[in-house]
Amino acid sequence: MHFDPPTVARPRSHRLRSLQRGTVATLGAAATLLSLAALPALPAAAAAPEPAAEGDAARFTLAVLPDTQFYSRYANDQFAPRYGTNPFAVQTEWLATHRDDLNIPFVAHLGDVVDRVNTASEWMAADAAMSSLEAADLPYSVLAGNHDVRNSSDDWFDTDYTLDEEPYLEWFGTDRAEGQSTYGGSDPTGFNQYHVFEAAGEEFLVLALSWRSSDATLDWANEVIAENPTLPVILTTHSLLNIEADAVTPKEEEYGLRLWDQLIRDNDQIFLTFNGHFHGSTQLTKTNAYGHPVTEVLMDYQMAYDGGNGYLGLLEFDLTNNLMTMQTASPWVTWKPEESLTSYDQPFLEQPNQQYTIDIDFAERFAGFAPDWAAGAADQPSLVQKARDILLDGFDGPDPIALEQPGSRDDFVAAEGTVAHWRFGDEPGVVAEGQVFEDIAGDADLTRVSLEDSGSTTAQLDDVTVTDDANPFSADGGGVCFTDSDQRDSRFSYLTSPADVPATTNTLENGYTIETFLKMDESWSAEANGWSKAIVRSGNRSELPGMPWSQWDYTASPAALGISNLREFQWTEVPTETTKGDRTAWSGEIMVDRWMHVAIVGDPDTSTSTMYVDGAPVLRNATDTLGQSINAGSPWIFGADWVDDSARNGWNGCIGETRVIDHATGPDEWLTARPDLSGLTTTAPSGTLPAGTEVDSIEGSGYPGATVSLTGDLEGSTVVDDDGAWGIPLATTVSAPDRYSFAVQQGFGTRLSGPIDGAFRIAAAATPGTPGDPDDGTPGDGSGGGTGGGAGDSGDDTDTAADGSPDGDLAFTGSTIGSGLIIGAIVLFLLGAAAVVAARVRRARTSVGSAD
């Protein structure tokens, strides 16, 4: 259902005056928006989780707002020009509008309210959004994330701040919290607060702890719980539970374990926690000191399209039926103008940890501290279903994008126009000086530069290794890792391509796609690795004819992909029209120790270069650009920057397979896509074949490079040719009178199409003067299951058609057969009963490892 955009409220005057007095300064370099699909890809649409019990129950909805930093940052310069408002404003307006429909007693914000702590406009956007809840008297808690404080170092705690210099406290301090009807109190710093809300006949306490709670704050939190000894507690904080690189498995962090040890474990009242900060969604149930479960939930969608695409959590508490049901939904997606919707715009996220139900016997779980706890009146229908009905009312969105993991190293989509394709997953181990990594599409092989020639006097041989750790959507299954790189002592190593091959001389003026897989090492730091580069088209842009002077990177390479000091991916290029100068695209903050897929797409139709991180476009991209200027004789560099005509500032992490294509492409052609296996066909014979027929092969068409397997009475395998044709010679020619059944599948390793089932029978030679006997076998119908397909016998039980003529479902296959079959085929043709299976043939590849 669409509703009018919310009116943006003006900031409160005392806050505005404080900003004008200079309380908030301006940051220099800062993070921008990362908008990848939540991890790892948007799912196919799925049905809502079914409530375990029907009918009315004691139900309410707790709304959860994960990191809103990019909504605040880009409210005015990106979202408002495109849509007229921003996701943060739409989220809170929607919650306020539907608080009664969904019985929402409380909203919990998980921190990172803004992206740049010292930027006034971001606080103003956040203030306007949260004011919608206040105007509707919908209580909420809020807390500071690492982006909301002036020093977010891990060794700083909330008691280390100079409180009157913290913008967060100017905008969301104690004075504002006191306006909430649920407010219970704050700690002495004002960064931490607690609330008590009532719903479905019972009370719950929400304890909101900001970034890096000190020992004093944790003592305060323990006191709050002790002073409310009968209340179930929901702990909200910014950083607690992390997520593994598979985007599913929970991962515990040192600081999260600190909270567990000093607060959660020994307080039986804490039964549920929420945090943001780490990109993705997961959950972990632990057992506390009382032997009771505590569910920890991570929710952070800033990596999704549009900086989170407005996704929030709607957690239904069903106190009657002892259930908690999570639904990840986006009012922003359903609010957007229809013409603006893309495949990334899905109203619900429904992968694991995004939509689920938790069984919890509330009375039993709370018995140790609230023995008289009881659910209230059963007067609410399914709120999960109601939320879906509200959001989907009148919404007709596009189909989502889904990804599938590769089944083998060959399971990737070959692309026409591939300029270079580097892979590293052959043999794990230390990379020797001079070791070569093949360009499987051309002649731009990469070579490790020797320690002597690298320019680094501190580099070691084992600083470069090949690992079998890889992004799960890379078919290569490995990467090259650069360890211990540190710009403070000039330690770095790198790989280089030849300087005079087509891959180095191509200016990509007709567009391009450069994609790679990157991971920063967990030891990454801004001091050692800020502004380092992973992939560089080396050279010196100051020497390009017409290059205008620039304060930044004037002697850097013409094009490079790297990471800023704030852990943002940065793509920089000088277009072929050099006088336009540097063009850049930026992501948001990237997590360390996690593989990311990055694609840079230069589109000549729009004169833009767009960065996609894990499939979703970022908000800040390069405009008014086309192709890349280059310095003649300058190679590609992997693993280090190239500035002032020499290497420096090495990449501290891994680089996976990398490909360059000479035109703009979309996700269906990227390395994260899989070949379509549904096009398998076979021209195998079917039905009853004349006596004396010889069949010595089974043929058909499929996906180039896929392996086709033949099983059943006939066996064999082959690889589909570049032109899409395949043929499997039989070990022994089939000619004996009998019935033969088989199945055909194509695939890449463990990823297979559905089988095509087929059968045929070779007739026995008839005794002169004796009519043929009916076939007592039943041929298969030849239709394939799964994603395969095929055609075969009509499935009747006899050798004859309805009019008494010989069964007419033989398909001519091109197999080598005897003269009897040729005569039989001619007869069948004259009878008009031949059946031919259509084949879909793909165009031939134009280069090694690529195809149309």
PDB file of C-alpha atoms in Angstrom, residues 123 202 211 289 337 339 494 625 666 671 790:
ATOM      1  CA  TRP A 123      21.485  14.421  12.370  1.00  0.00           C
ATOM      2  CA  GLU A 202       2.672  -8.125  30.565  1.00  0.00           C
ATOM      3  CA  TRP A 211      28.970   1.559  21.519  1.00  0.00           C
ATOM      4  CA  ALA A 289      24.114 -19.690  34.037  1.00  0.00           C
ATOM      5  CA  PRO A 337       7.135   4.753  -7.262  1.00  0.00           C
ATOM      6  CA  GLU A 339       8.678   3.050 -12.266  1.00  0.00           C
ATOM      7  CA  TYR A 494      52.600  -7.687  -6.054  1.00  0.00           C
ATOM      8  CA  THR A 625      32.828   9.149 -17.809  1.00  0.00           C
ATOM      9  CA  GLY A 666      24.574  -7.425 -15.977  1.00  0.00           C
ATOM     10  CA  LEU A 671      31.163 -14.630 -12.241  1.00  0.00           C
ATOM     11  CA  GLY A 790      13.155 -34.100 -23.452  1.00  0.00           C
TER      12      GLY A 790
END
